[in-house]
mmCIF file of C-alpha atoms in Angstrom:
data_model
loop_
_atom_site.group_PDB
_atom_site.id
_atom_site.type_symbol
_atom_site.label_atom_id
_atom_site.label_comp_id
_atom_site.label_asym_id
_atom_site.label_seq_id
_atom_site.Cartn_x
_atom_site.Cartn_y
_atom_site.Cartn_z
ATOM 1 C CA MET A 23 -32.105 -164.339 -130.510
ATOM 2 C CA SER A 24 -32.492 -160.684 -129.477
ATOM 3 C CA ILE A 25 -32.760 -159.618 -125.841
ATOM 4 C CA LEU A 26 -35.871 -157.551 -126.685
ATOM 5 C CA LYS A 27 -37.588 -160.576 -128.197
ATOM 6 C CA THR A 28 -36.677 -162.708 -125.191
ATOM 7 C CA THR A 29 -37.902 -160.068 -122.716
ATOM 8 C CA VAL A 30 -41.258 -159.727 -124.463
ATOM 9 C CA GLY A 31 -41.577 -163.501 -124.528
ATOM 10 C CA ILE A 32 -40.929 -163.803 -120.794
ATOM 11 C CA LEU A 33 -43.547 -161.178 -119.958
ATOM 12 C CA ALA A 34 -46.031 -163.042 -122.130
ATOM 13 C CA ALA A 35 -45.152 -166.329 -120.438
ATOM 14 C CA LEU A 36 -45.759 -164.877 -116.994
ATOM 15 C CA ALA A 37 -49.157 -163.588 -118.081
ATOM 16 C CA SER A 38 -50.247 -166.625 -120.064
ATOM 17 C CA THR A 39 -50.553 -169.132 -117.225
ATOM 18 C CA SER A 40 -53.854 -167.580 -116.136
ATOM 19 C CA SER A 41 -55.390 -168.246 -119.569
ATOM 20 C CA ILE A 42 -54.533 -171.958 -119.798
ATOM 21 C CA ALA A 43 -57.571 -174.152 -120.382
ATOM 22 C CA LEU A 44 -59.051 -175.592 -117.203
ATOM 23 C CA ALA A 45 -58.456 -179.137 -118.391
ATOM 24 C CA ASP A 46 -54.750 -178.544 -118.977
ATOM 25 C CA TRP A 47 -52.040 -179.461 -116.484
ATOM 26 C CA PRO A 48 -48.997 -178.560 -118.579
ATOM 27 C CA ALA A 49 -46.062 -178.889 -116.200
ATOM 28 C CA PHE A 50 -44.735 -180.049 -112.840
ATOM 29 C CA ARG A 51 -47.152 -178.749 -110.151
ATOM 30 C CA GLY A 52 -49.694 -177.467 -112.659
ATOM 31 C CA PRO A 53 -50.521 -174.302 -114.619
ATOM 32 C CA GLN A 54 -49.081 -171.909 -112.015
ATOM 33 C CA ARG A 55 -46.296 -174.358 -111.059
ATOM 34 C CA ASP A 56 -47.338 -174.153 -107.397
ATOM 35 C CA GLY A 57 -49.551 -177.189 -106.723
ATOM 36 C CA ILE A 58 -52.634 -175.056 -106.064
ATOM 37 C CA LEU A 59 -55.857 -176.146 -107.750
ATOM 38 C CA ARG A 60 -57.959 -173.320 -109.205
ATOM 39 C CA GLY A 61 -61.357 -173.601 -110.892
ATOM 40 C CA GLN A 62 -61.750 -177.352 -110.492
ATOM 41 C CA SER A 63 -62.918 -179.791 -107.855
ATOM 42 C CA ILE A 64 -61.275 -183.136 -107.195
ATOM 43 C CA PRO A 65 -62.185 -186.376 -105.426
ATOM 44 C CA LEU A 66 -61.095 -186.717 -101.822
ATOM 45 C CA LYS A 67 -61.808 -190.420 -101.289
ATOM 46 C CA TRP A 68 -60.552 -193.419 -103.267
ATOM 47 C CA SER A 69 -58.825 -196.785 -103.068
ATOM 48 C CA ALA A 70 -57.438 -199.305 -105.556
ATOM 49 C CA THR A 71 -61.037 -200.177 -106.468
ATOM 50 C CA GLU A 72 -63.161 -197.209 -105.325
ATOM 51 C CA ASN A 73 -63.583 -194.119 -107.527
ATOM 52 C CA VAL A 74 -61.086 -195.375 -110.119
ATOM 53 C CA LEU A 75 -62.307 -194.328 -113.565
ATOM 54 C CA TRP A 76 -59.474 -196.196 -115.259
ATOM 55 C CA ARG A 77 -56.108 -197.775 -114.550
ATOM 56 C CA THR A 78 -53.514 -198.286 -117.282
ATOM 57 C CA GLU A 79 -50.403 -200.405 -116.815
ATOM 58 C CA LEU A 80 -47.245 -198.512 -117.785
ATOM 59 C CA PRO A 81 -44.096 -199.980 -119.327
ATOM 60 C CA GLY A 82 -40.682 -199.513 -117.792
ATOM 61 C CA GLN A 83 -39.777 -197.137 -114.992
ATOM 62 C CA GLY A 84 -40.411 -193.461 -114.422
ATOM 63 C CA TRP A 85 -41.233 -190.924 -111.729
ATOM 64 C CA SER A 86 -42.039 -187.984 -113.981
ATOM 65 C CA SER A 87 -45.478 -186.565 -113.267
ATOM 66 C CA PRO A 88 -48.138 -186.772 -115.980
ATOM 67 C CA VAL A 89 -48.972 -183.626 -117.947
ATOM 68 C CA VAL A 90 -52.212 -182.963 -119.814
ATOM 69 C CA SER A 91 -53.247 -181.039 -122.915
ATOM 70 C CA GLY A 92 -56.627 -181.298 -124.577
ATOM 71 C CA GLN A 93 -57.800 -184.843 -124.011
ATOM 72 C CA LYS A 94 -54.377 -186.464 -123.908
ATOM 73 C CA VAL A 95 -52.039 -187.383 -121.068
ATOM 74 C CA TYR A 96 -48.275 -187.422 -121.601
ATOM 75 C CA LEU A 97 -45.536 -188.928 -119.465
ATOM 76 C CA THR A 98 -42.057 -190.340 -119.853
ATOM 77 C CA ALA A 99 -40.692 -193.787 -119.051
ATOM 78 C CA ALA A 100 -37.373 -195.618 -119.232
ATOM 79 C CA VAL A 101 -38.068 -198.998 -120.820
ATOM 80 C CA PRO A 102 -35.363 -201.687 -120.575
ATOM 81 C CA GLN A 103 -34.059 -202.942 -123.899
ATOM 82 C CA SER A 104 -34.428 -206.685 -124.143
ATOM 83 C CA GLY A 105 -31.095 -208.495 -124.071
ATOM 84 C CA SER A 106 -29.123 -205.262 -123.875
ATOM 85 C CA ASP A 107 -26.782 -206.394 -121.111
ATOM 86 C CA GLY A 108 -24.883 -208.886 -123.271
ATOM 87 C CA GLY A 109 -24.368 -210.939 -120.137
ATOM 88 C CA SER A 110 -22.750 -208.035 -118.263
ATOM 89 C CA GLY A 111 -25.694 -207.378 -115.972
ATOM 90 C CA ALA A 112 -25.993 -203.782 -117.252
ATOM 91 C CA THR A 113 -29.169 -202.608 -118.942
ATOM 92 C CA ALA A 114 -29.817 -200.070 -121.684
ATOM 93 C CA PHE A 115 -33.089 -198.140 -121.683
ATOM 94 C CA ASP A 116 -35.282 -196.560 -124.323
ATOM 95 C CA LEU A 117 -36.338 -193.156 -122.994
ATOM 96 C CA ASN A 118 -39.905 -192.932 -124.205
ATOM 97 C CA LEU A 119 -42.729 -190.434 -124.463
ATOM 98 C CA ILE A 120 -46.038 -192.167 -123.761
ATOM 99 C CA THR A 121 -49.390 -190.697 -124.831
ATOM 100 C CA LEU A 122 -52.716 -191.855 -123.379
ATOM 101 C CA ASP A 123 -56.339 -190.973 -124.038
ATOM 102 C CA ALA A 124 -57.370 -188.971 -120.969
ATOM 103 C CA ASN A 125 -60.968 -190.190 -121.127
ATOM 104 C CA THR A 126 -60.362 -193.915 -121.506
ATOM 105 C CA GLY A 127 -56.761 -194.468 -120.424
ATOM 106 C CA SER A 128 -55.987 -196.288 -123.658
ATOM 107 C CA MET A 129 -52.407 -196.094 -124.912
ATOM 108 C CA LEU A 130 -52.315 -193.934 -128.036
ATOM 109 C CA ASP A 131 -48.614 -193.718 -128.810
ATOM 110 C CA THR A 132 -45.123 -194.561 -127.567
ATOM 111 C CA ARG A 133 -42.063 -192.815 -129.022
ATOM 112 C CA THR A 134 -38.416 -193.485 -128.200
ATOM 113 C CA VAL A 135 -36.836 -190.048 -127.827
ATOM 114 C CA LEU A 136 -33.365 -190.877 -126.491
ATOM 115 C CA VAL A 137 -31.461 -193.971 -125.381
ATOM 116 C CA GLN A 138 -29.718 -194.651 -122.077
ATOM 117 C CA SER A 139 -26.713 -196.882 -122.794
ATOM 118 C CA THR A 140 -25.468 -199.721 -120.626
ATOM 119 C CA ASP A 141 -22.567 -197.647 -119.269
ATOM 120 C CA ALA A 142 -24.860 -195.199 -117.462
ATOM 121 C CA PRO A 143 -23.929 -194.059 -113.948
ATOM 122 C CA ARG A 144 -25.923 -195.769 -111.217
ATOM 123 C CA ILE A 145 -29.111 -194.110 -110.053
ATOM 124 C CA HIS A 146 -30.527 -193.876 -106.539
ATOM 125 C CA SER A 147 -32.953 -196.619 -105.536
ATOM 126 C CA LYS A 148 -35.727 -194.001 -105.370
ATOM 127 C CA ASN A 149 -34.892 -192.548 -108.775
ATOM 128 C CA SER A 150 -35.491 -193.557 -112.392
ATOM 129 C CA HIS A 151 -33.976 -192.651 -115.763
ATOM 130 C CA ALA A 152 -37.211 -190.748 -116.510
ATOM 131 C CA SER A 153 -37.866 -188.547 -113.482
ATOM 132 C CA PRO A 154 -37.982 -184.949 -114.845
ATOM 133 C CA THR A 155 -41.531 -183.899 -115.767
ATOM 134 C CA PRO A 156 -42.202 -182.649 -119.334
ATOM 135 C CA ILE A 157 -43.617 -179.211 -120.163
ATOM 136 C CA ILE A 158 -46.362 -178.550 -122.707
ATOM 137 C CA GLN A 159 -46.753 -175.194 -124.425
ATOM 138 C CA GLY A 160 -49.079 -174.818 -127.379
ATOM 139 C CA ASP A 161 -48.563 -177.785 -129.691
ATOM 140 C CA ARG A 162 -45.082 -178.562 -128.362
ATOM 141 C CA ILE A 163 -43.873 -180.802 -125.552
ATOM 142 C CA TYR A 164 -40.400 -180.383 -124.062
ATOM 143 C CA LEU A 165 -38.692 -183.449 -122.609
ATOM 144 C CA HIS A 166 -35.632 -183.375 -120.384
ATOM 145 C CA PHE A 167 -33.555 -186.397 -119.392
ATOM 146 C CA GLY A 168 -30.749 -184.607 -117.563
ATOM 147 C CA HIS A 169 -27.244 -185.544 -118.721
ATOM 148 C CA LEU A 170 -28.708 -187.729 -121.489
ATOM 149 C CA GLY A 171 -30.277 -184.855 -123.388
ATOM 150 C CA THR A 172 -33.285 -182.668 -124.038
ATOM 151 C CA ALA A 173 -35.827 -182.722 -126.866
ATOM 152 C CA CYS A 174 -38.832 -180.922 -128.302
ATOM 153 C CA LEU A 175 -41.643 -182.836 -130.000
ATOM 154 C CA THR A 176 -45.046 -181.944 -131.355
ATOM 155 C CA LEU A 177 -47.978 -183.293 -129.381
ATOM 156 C CA GLU A 178 -48.407 -185.805 -132.199
ATOM 157 C CA GLY A 179 -44.911 -187.170 -131.591
ATOM 158 C CA GLU A 180 -42.897 -185.523 -134.377
ATOM 159 C CA THR A 181 -39.375 -184.590 -133.278
ATOM 160 C CA ILE A 182 -38.589 -180.882 -133.715
ATOM 161 C CA TRP A 183 -35.105 -180.967 -132.198
ATOM 162 C CA LYS A 184 -32.809 -182.848 -129.849
ATOM 163 C CA ASN A 185 -29.797 -181.626 -127.894
ATOM 164 C CA GLU A 186 -27.483 -184.378 -126.645
ATOM 165 C CA SER A 187 -24.386 -182.179 -126.417
ATOM 166 C CA LEU A 188 -24.643 -181.136 -122.753
ATOM 167 C CA SER A 189 -23.499 -184.302 -121.049
ATOM 168 C CA TYR A 190 -22.140 -184.224 -117.497
ATOM 169 C CA SER A 191 -21.545 -186.733 -114.693
ATOM 170 C CA PRO A 192 -24.717 -187.032 -112.604
ATOM 171 C CA VAL A 193 -24.926 -188.327 -109.046
ATOM 172 C CA HIS A 194 -27.899 -190.603 -108.248
ATOM 173 C CA GLY A 195 -29.354 -189.912 -111.725
ATOM 174 C CA ASN A 196 -31.473 -186.963 -112.865
ATOM 175 C CA GLY A 197 -34.464 -185.297 -111.259
ATOM 176 C CA GLY A 198 -34.940 -181.580 -111.851
ATOM 177 C CA SER A 199 -37.544 -180.571 -114.430
ATOM 178 C CA PRO A 200 -36.982 -177.673 -116.859
ATOM 179 C CA ALA A 201 -38.850 -174.361 -116.954
ATOM 180 C CA LEU A 202 -39.966 -172.161 -119.843
ATOM 181 C CA ALA A 203 -39.215 -168.433 -119.886
ATOM 182 C CA GLY A 204 -40.297 -166.733 -123.080
ATOM 183 C CA ASP A 205 -38.304 -168.315 -125.912
ATOM 184 C CA LEU A 206 -36.015 -170.135 -123.492
ATOM 185 C CA LEU A 207 -36.062 -173.606 -121.968
ATOM 186 C CA ILE A 208 -34.041 -173.456 -118.750
ATOM 187 C CA PHE A 209 -32.667 -176.161 -116.475
ATOM 188 C CA SER A 210 -29.798 -176.749 -114.083
ATOM 189 C CA ARG A 211 -26.921 -179.174 -114.630
ATOM 190 C CA ASP A 212 -25.778 -179.850 -111.083
ATOM 191 C CA GLY A 213 -23.719 -183.052 -111.122
ATOM 192 C CA LYS A 214 -20.527 -184.531 -109.745
ATOM 193 C CA ASP A 215 -18.235 -181.838 -111.150
ATOM 194 C CA THR A 216 -20.673 -179.451 -112.825
ATOM 195 C CA ALA A 217 -22.857 -176.693 -111.368
ATOM 196 C CA VAL A 218 -24.294 -174.752 -114.295
ATOM 197 C CA VAL A 219 -27.634 -173.230 -115.308
ATOM 198 C CA THR A 220 -28.372 -173.609 -119.028
ATOM 199 C CA ALA A 221 -30.884 -171.880 -121.304
ATOM 200 C CA LEU A 222 -31.785 -173.325 -124.709
ATOM 201 C CA ASP A 223 -33.658 -171.664 -127.539
ATOM 202 C CA LYS A 224 -36.972 -173.498 -127.311
ATOM 203 C CA HIS A 225 -37.374 -173.352 -131.109
ATOM 204 C CA THR A 226 -33.996 -174.862 -132.030
ATOM 205 C CA GLY A 227 -32.493 -176.467 -128.926
ATOM 206 C CA LYS A 228 -29.320 -174.395 -129.249
ATOM 207 C CA VAL A 229 -27.629 -172.954 -126.149
ATOM 208 C CA VAL A 230 -28.449 -169.255 -125.633
ATOM 209 C CA TRP A 231 -26.658 -168.705 -122.319
ATOM 210 C CA GLU A 232 -25.033 -170.570 -119.453
ATOM 211 C CA THR A 233 -24.317 -169.366 -115.913
ATOM 212 C CA THR A 234 -22.020 -171.140 -113.473
ATOM 213 C CA ARG A 235 -23.010 -171.421 -109.824
ATOM 214 C CA ASP A 236 -19.630 -169.914 -108.804
ATOM 215 C CA VAL A 237 -19.763 -171.257 -105.257
ATOM 216 C CA GLU A 238 -17.570 -173.584 -103.217
ATOM 217 C CA ALA A 239 -19.392 -176.883 -102.724
ATOM 218 C CA SER A 240 -17.784 -180.248 -102.007
ATOM 219 C CA ARG A 241 -20.944 -181.946 -103.281
ATOM 220 C CA LYS A 242 -22.190 -180.066 -106.322
ATOM 221 C CA PHE A 243 -25.108 -182.324 -107.231
ATOM 222 C CA SER A 244 -28.693 -181.080 -106.851
ATOM 223 C CA PHE A 245 -32.039 -181.739 -108.543
ATOM 224 C CA CYS A 246 -34.137 -178.590 -108.292
ATOM 225 C CA THR A 247 -36.691 -177.254 -110.786
ATOM 226 C CA PRO A 248 -36.426 -173.509 -111.556
ATOM 227 C CA LEU A 249 -39.167 -171.048 -110.612
ATOM 228 C CA LEU A 250 -40.025 -168.063 -112.851
ATOM 229 C CA ALA A 251 -41.753 -165.155 -111.090
ATOM 230 C CA THR A 252 -42.126 -161.372 -111.135
ATOM 231 C CA LEU A 253 -40.692 -160.159 -107.824
ATOM 232 C CA GLY A 254 -39.820 -156.638 -106.777
ATOM 233 C CA GLY A 255 -40.715 -155.399 -110.251
ATOM 234 C CA ARG A 256 -38.222 -157.772 -111.895
ATOM 235 C CA GLU A 257 -38.634 -161.023 -113.772
ATOM 236 C CA GLN A 258 -36.603 -163.489 -111.751
ATOM 237 C CA LEU A 259 -35.519 -167.071 -112.256
ATOM 238 C CA ILE A 260 -35.004 -168.682 -108.845
ATOM 239 C CA LEU A 261 -32.624 -171.661 -108.892
ATOM 240 C CA PRO A 262 -31.443 -173.377 -105.697
ATOM 241 C CA GLY A 263 -28.363 -175.588 -105.906
ATOM 242 C CA SER A 264 -25.680 -176.897 -103.602
ATOM 243 C CA ASN A 265 -24.677 -174.213 -101.058
ATOM 244 C CA VAL A 266 -26.463 -171.391 -102.905
ATOM 245 C CA VAL A 267 -29.769 -170.152 -104.264
ATOM 246 C CA GLN A 268 -29.455 -167.728 -107.160
ATOM 247 C CA SER A 269 -31.883 -165.333 -108.744
ATOM 248 C CA LEU A 270 -31.022 -164.868 -112.410
ATOM 249 C CA ASP A 271 -32.271 -162.537 -115.096
ATOM 250 C CA PRO A 272 -33.968 -165.043 -117.418
ATOM 251 C CA VAL A 273 -33.091 -162.975 -120.485
ATOM 252 C CA ASP A 274 -29.313 -163.376 -120.275
ATOM 253 C CA GLY A 275 -28.583 -165.455 -117.168
ATOM 254 C CA SER A 276 -26.923 -162.621 -115.256
ATOM 255 C CA GLU A 277 -27.149 -162.935 -111.485
ATOM 256 C CA LEU A 278 -29.515 -160.600 -109.643
ATOM 257 C CA TRP A 279 -28.889 -161.874 -106.114
ATOM 258 C CA ARG A 280 -27.739 -164.900 -104.172
ATOM 259 C CA VAL A 281 -28.085 -166.372 -100.691
ATOM 260 C CA ARG A 282 -25.484 -168.829 -99.394
ATOM 261 C CA TYR A 283 -26.179 -171.777 -97.081
ATOM 262 C CA ASP A 284 -24.873 -175.227 -96.183
ATOM 263 C CA GLY A 285 -26.719 -177.842 -98.211
ATOM 264 C CA TYR A 286 -26.539 -180.153 -101.209
ATOM 265 C CA SER A 287 -28.812 -182.501 -103.161
ATOM 266 C CA VAL A 288 -31.444 -179.752 -103.155
ATOM 267 C CA ILE A 289 -34.757 -180.962 -104.588
ATOM 268 C CA PRO A 290 -37.844 -178.913 -103.511
ATOM 269 C CA ARG A 291 -38.954 -176.266 -105.984
ATOM 270 C CA PRO A 292 -39.055 -172.752 -104.454
ATOM 271 C CA ILE A 293 -42.377 -171.040 -103.824
ATOM 272 C CA VAL A 294 -43.449 -167.426 -103.332
ATOM 273 C CA ASP A 295 -45.797 -166.105 -100.652
ATOM 274 C CA SER A 296 -46.320 -162.662 -99.103
ATOM 275 C CA GLY A 297 -43.600 -161.190 -101.309
ATOM 276 C CA LEU A 298 -40.968 -163.628 -100.043
ATOM 277 C CA VAL A 299 -39.182 -166.545 -101.703
ATOM 278 C CA PHE A 300 -39.074 -169.799 -99.741
ATOM 279 C CA VAL A 301 -36.221 -172.232 -100.324
ATOM 280 C CA ALA A 302 -35.402 -175.577 -98.696
ATOM 281 C CA THR A 303 -31.663 -176.201 -98.547
ATOM 282 C CA GLY A 304 -31.326 -179.995 -98.965
ATOM 283 C CA TYR A 305 -29.027 -182.422 -97.171
ATOM 284 C CA ASN A 306 -27.824 -183.179 -94.617
ATOM 285 C CA ARG A 307 -30.285 -181.294 -92.423
ATOM 286 C CA PRO A 308 -32.488 -178.977 -94.472
ATOM 287 C CA SER A 309 -33.431 -175.475 -93.436
ATOM 288 C CA LEU A 310 -36.313 -173.409 -94.774
ATOM 289 C CA LEU A 311 -35.191 -169.928 -95.804
ATOM 290 C CA ALA A 312 -37.496 -166.923 -96.200
ATOM 291 C CA ILE A 313 -35.800 -164.471 -98.556
ATOM 292 C CA ASP A 314 -36.679 -160.908 -99.534
ATOM 293 C CA PRO A 315 -36.111 -160.960 -103.336
ATOM 294 C CA THR A 316 -35.603 -157.206 -103.778
ATOM 295 C CA GLY A 317 -31.851 -157.086 -103.169
ATOM 296 C CA SER A 318 -28.804 -157.262 -105.418
ATOM 297 C CA GLY A 319 -25.584 -159.225 -105.144
ATOM 298 C CA ASP A 320 -24.836 -161.446 -102.156
ATOM 299 C CA VAL A 321 -27.751 -160.726 -99.805
ATOM 300 C CA THR A 322 -27.139 -163.546 -97.323
ATOM 301 C CA GLU A 323 -26.607 -161.133 -94.435
ATOM 302 C CA THR A 324 -29.201 -158.534 -95.430
ATOM 303 C CA HIS A 325 -32.264 -160.138 -97.033
ATOM 304 C CA LEU A 326 -32.675 -163.458 -95.223
ATOM 305 C CA LYS A 327 -35.772 -162.762 -93.121
ATOM 306 C CA TRP A 328 -35.896 -165.969 -91.118
ATOM 307 C CA LYS A 329 -34.774 -169.586 -91.089
ATOM 308 C CA GLU A 330 -36.431 -172.746 -89.750
ATOM 309 C CA LYS A 331 -34.737 -176.133 -89.253
ATOM 310 C CA THR A 332 -37.579 -178.267 -87.880
ATOM 311 C CA SER A 333 -39.494 -180.753 -90.076
ATOM 312 C CA VAL A 334 -38.256 -179.235 -93.348
ATOM 313 C CA PRO A 335 -38.490 -181.546 -96.404
ATOM 314 C CA HIS A 336 -35.548 -182.900 -98.347
ATOM 315 C CA THR A 337 -37.747 -183.846 -101.326
ATOM 316 C CA PRO A 338 -41.397 -182.601 -101.454
ATOM 317 C CA SER A 339 -41.932 -179.016 -102.555
ATOM 318 C CA LEU A 340 -43.806 -176.587 -100.319
ATOM 319 C CA ILE A 341 -47.243 -175.044 -100.718
ATOM 320 C CA ALA A 342 -48.261 -171.393 -100.236
ATOM 321 C CA LEU A 343 -51.444 -170.805 -98.245
ATOM 322 C CA GLY A 344 -51.612 -167.013 -98.516
ATOM 323 C CA GLY A 345 -49.844 -165.643 -95.452
ATOM 324 C CA SER A 346 -48.442 -169.001 -94.432
ATOM 325 C CA VAL A 347 -46.396 -171.851 -95.868
ATOM 326 C CA ALA A 348 -47.222 -175.543 -95.455
ATOM 327 C CA MET A 349 -44.899 -178.495 -95.971
ATOM 328 C CA VAL A 350 -44.501 -182.177 -95.270
ATOM 329 C CA SER A 351 -41.139 -183.633 -94.328
ATOM 330 C CA ASP A 352 -39.803 -186.792 -95.924
ATOM 331 C CA LYS A 353 -40.570 -188.528 -92.598
ATOM 332 C CA GLY A 354 -44.243 -187.548 -92.610
ATOM 333 C CA ILE A 355 -44.450 -184.476 -90.374
ATOM 334 C CA ALA A 356 -46.789 -181.831 -91.822
ATOM 335 C CA SER A 357 -46.439 -178.284 -90.537
ATOM 336 C CA CYS A 358 -47.381 -174.699 -91.310
ATOM 337 C CA LEU A 359 -45.402 -171.535 -90.635
ATOM 338 C CA ASP A 360 -46.363 -167.880 -90.753
ATOM 339 C CA SER A 361 -44.811 -166.459 -93.914
ATOM 340 C CA SER A 362 -43.721 -163.159 -92.402
ATOM 341 C CA SER A 363 -42.378 -164.332 -89.049
ATOM 342 C CA GLY A 364 -41.689 -168.050 -89.375
ATOM 343 C CA ASP A 365 -43.809 -168.738 -86.293
ATOM 344 C CA LEU A 366 -45.275 -172.237 -86.130
ATOM 345 C CA LYS A 367 -49.033 -172.238 -86.741
ATOM 346 C CA TRP A 368 -49.648 -175.990 -86.557
ATOM 347 C CA LYS A 369 -47.957 -179.367 -86.795
ATOM 348 C CA LEU A 370 -49.419 -182.794 -87.548
ATOM 349 C CA ARG A 371 -47.802 -186.221 -87.615
ATOM 350 C CA VAL A 372 -49.084 -187.871 -90.792
ATOM 351 C CA GLY A 373 -46.731 -190.856 -90.873
ATOM 352 C CA GLY A 374 -45.144 -192.540 -93.875
ATOM 353 C CA ASN A 375 -42.308 -191.389 -96.119
ATOM 354 C CA PHE A 376 -42.792 -188.659 -98.713
ATOM 355 C CA SER A 377 -41.328 -187.654 -102.080
ATOM 356 C CA ALA A 378 -44.357 -186.319 -104.005
ATOM 357 C CA SER A 379 -45.253 -182.639 -103.698
ATOM 358 C CA PRO A 380 -48.597 -181.655 -102.130
ATOM 359 C CA VAL A 381 -51.708 -180.343 -103.854
ATOM 360 C CA LEU A 382 -54.021 -177.731 -102.323
ATOM 361 C CA TYR A 383 -57.747 -177.846 -103.100
ATOM 362 C CA GLY A 384 -59.606 -175.137 -101.191
ATOM 363 C CA THR A 385 -59.075 -175.990 -97.524
ATOM 364 C CA ARG A 386 -57.971 -179.539 -98.303
ATOM 365 C CA LEU A 387 -54.289 -180.431 -98.508
ATOM 366 C CA LEU A 388 -53.453 -183.705 -100.285
ATOM 367 C CA LEU A 389 -50.265 -185.462 -99.182
ATOM 368 C CA GLN A 390 -49.280 -188.562 -101.172
ATOM 369 C CA ASP A 391 -46.708 -190.811 -99.508
ATOM 370 C CA GLU A 392 -44.311 -193.302 -101.105
ATOM 371 C CA GLN A 393 -46.358 -196.357 -100.087
ATOM 372 C CA GLY A 394 -49.492 -195.371 -102.003
ATOM 373 C CA VAL A 395 -51.301 -193.679 -99.111
ATOM 374 C CA CYS A 396 -52.804 -190.209 -99.582
ATOM 375 C CA SER A 397 -53.742 -188.232 -96.473
ATOM 376 C CA VAL A 398 -56.298 -185.467 -96.989
ATOM 377 C CA ILE A 399 -55.768 -182.738 -94.385
ATOM 378 C CA ASP A 400 -58.644 -180.457 -93.352
ATOM 379 C CA LEU A 401 -57.114 -176.990 -93.020
ATOM 380 C CA SER A 402 -60.397 -175.342 -91.994
ATOM 381 C CA ALA A 403 -60.255 -176.834 -88.508
ATOM 382 C CA ALA A 404 -58.684 -174.870 -85.668
ATOM 383 C CA ASN A 405 -56.220 -177.726 -85.372
ATOM 384 C CA PRO A 406 -55.868 -179.302 -88.831
ATOM 385 C CA GLU A 407 -56.560 -183.008 -88.885
ATOM 386 C CA ILE A 408 -56.615 -185.938 -91.294
ATOM 387 C CA LEU A 409 -60.017 -186.026 -92.985
ATOM 388 C CA HIS A 410 -59.494 -189.080 -95.211
ATOM 389 C CA THR A 411 -56.804 -191.710 -95.745
ATOM 390 C CA ASN A 412 -56.784 -193.257 -99.214
ATOM 391 C CA GLU A 413 -54.771 -196.430 -99.828
ATOM 392 C CA LEU A 414 -53.744 -197.416 -103.343
ATOM 393 C CA GLY A 415 -51.459 -200.309 -102.469
ATOM 394 C CA GLU A 416 -48.697 -199.394 -104.941
ATOM 395 C CA ARG A 417 -45.489 -197.387 -104.650
ATOM 396 C CA THR A 418 -46.012 -193.684 -105.438
ATOM 397 C CA LEU A 419 -43.267 -191.071 -105.754
ATOM 398 C CA ALA A 420 -44.635 -188.929 -108.608
ATOM 399 C CA SER A 421 -46.696 -185.809 -107.906
ATOM 400 C CA PHE A 422 -50.369 -185.443 -108.848
ATOM 401 C CA ALA A 423 -51.796 -184.013 -112.040
ATOM 402 C CA VAL A 424 -55.406 -182.850 -112.424
ATOM 403 C CA TYR A 425 -57.719 -183.271 -115.411
ATOM 404 C CA GLU A 426 -61.358 -182.110 -115.556
ATOM 405 C CA ASN A 427 -62.109 -182.488 -111.843
ATOM 406 C CA THR A 428 -60.223 -185.778 -111.558
ATOM 407 C CA LEU A 429 -56.817 -186.790 -110.249
ATOM 408 C CA LEU A 430 -54.087 -188.449 -112.281
ATOM 409 C CA LEU A 431 -51.792 -190.488 -110.067
ATOM 410 C CA ARG A 432 -48.757 -192.434 -111.235
ATOM 411 C CA SER A 433 -47.565 -195.500 -109.349
ATOM 412 C CA ASP A 434 -44.622 -197.775 -110.036
ATOM 413 C CA LYS A 435 -46.957 -199.974 -112.071
ATOM 414 C CA ALA A 436 -49.722 -197.872 -113.585
ATOM 415 C CA LEU A 437 -51.400 -194.536 -114.178
ATOM 416 C CA TYR A 438 -54.732 -194.006 -112.406
ATOM 417 C CA ARG A 439 -57.522 -191.584 -113.156
ATOM 418 C CA ILE A 440 -59.493 -191.025 -109.953
ATOM 419 C CA SER A 441 -63.016 -189.635 -110.218
ATOM 420 C CA GLU A 442 -66.045 -189.391 -107.951
#
C-alpha cells in the first residue's frame, strides 16, 4: 500500500463523517466519534414500559455498543458453547455478529466470527468477551475482539478476511474499539507484556505498520479507542496508553509527539475542544490533561496546558461543549471545566456508578449509569440540574446509539429502542 494512497484515504475519511446519512450511527460514539447528536432529536423520558418501541432479548454477553446502517442494527456478543467445559468449569464462547431489524427489533442474522476457547484469560467482572464496538464503512463492518482477532464482513454477513495472528496476553479482557484512517484499521494492543499500536490494511487484514509505546510502565495494559483528527494542520492519531499518550502519523505510525504521565488501564477516548486534546490518564487516580497538539517529540514539559485531578473518570469518555469539557466520574460526579483554563464551571452529584459514555443533545446531557438509570442534565440552567431520571431496571454498561430520532440502549439482557 503506497503512502500517497493512504494519505489521500485519510483526508477523505476525515471529510466523510459529515456526509454520513442521518440514520447511521456507524461507530463508538457516533458519526463524529464524539457522542454529540447532530440533526436528530431524541426522547428524554422513558422507563422499562414507557416509550419503548421494542425490546429484543440478546443471547450471551457483550458490552459493545450497537451500530446502525440503513435499517439494520449490528452488535457483537459472546455466546457460551453448550457443554464446552468438559467438566472443568471453563467455558468456550462463540464470538458472534448479531443483526437486527431497526424498525421491528426482530433478529435477522447471527454469525459466529471467531471462537474464544476454554483456556482464555479471566476477564474483569464488568467486562465481556465482546466489548469493543464494531465500525461500519460503506458495505463493510469491522469487528475487533482484542487478542482473539479482528475480522471484516459484508453487512450481509459474508466474511472478507480474518486476522488471528496478533495474539497477546490481555489483562481483564479486551475493551478498546478500533478506528478507521483511510485504508487502515487501527487499534492498540496494550496487554500484560505488550504495548503496541497496530494498523491493518482494511481490505486484506494484513499488518501495514506497528509502533511500540516505548515507555516504562509496570502495568502495560490499557483499553483506549484511538481518535483521528486534524490538529495543527496535521492528521493525527491520538492514542493514550499506560504512562503515555502518543500522537502518531496515521500513514506510517511514526510518532509526532508524546506526553508522559502516571497512569494505567486507560479507557476514556480522547476528545478535542478549543484546539486542545483532552486525555484522562486512568488508574489509580486519574488526571485530566489539556494538551496543545502542535508540538513535536516529548512535549510533557512544554505543551501540557493544565491538569485536573478532581472527579475525573476512569471509564466514561468526555464530551466537548464548545469552550468547555464535561465529564462524569465512575462514582457519579458530573462536572464541567473551562477548556482553556481548566477552571471549574459547575459540578453536580448525580449518584450511581458509571461506565457508559455520555451523549449530548442540544443543551441536554444524557448520563447512563451501570444500574439502568439515565439522568438527563439540563445544561441551559445557570446551575445545571437533573431534568429527568429514567429507570430501566437492568444493568447497563454499553454506550448509547441513535437511530432516526430514537435511542438504542443495550442492557445485560436486551436491546431497547426508545421512542417518544
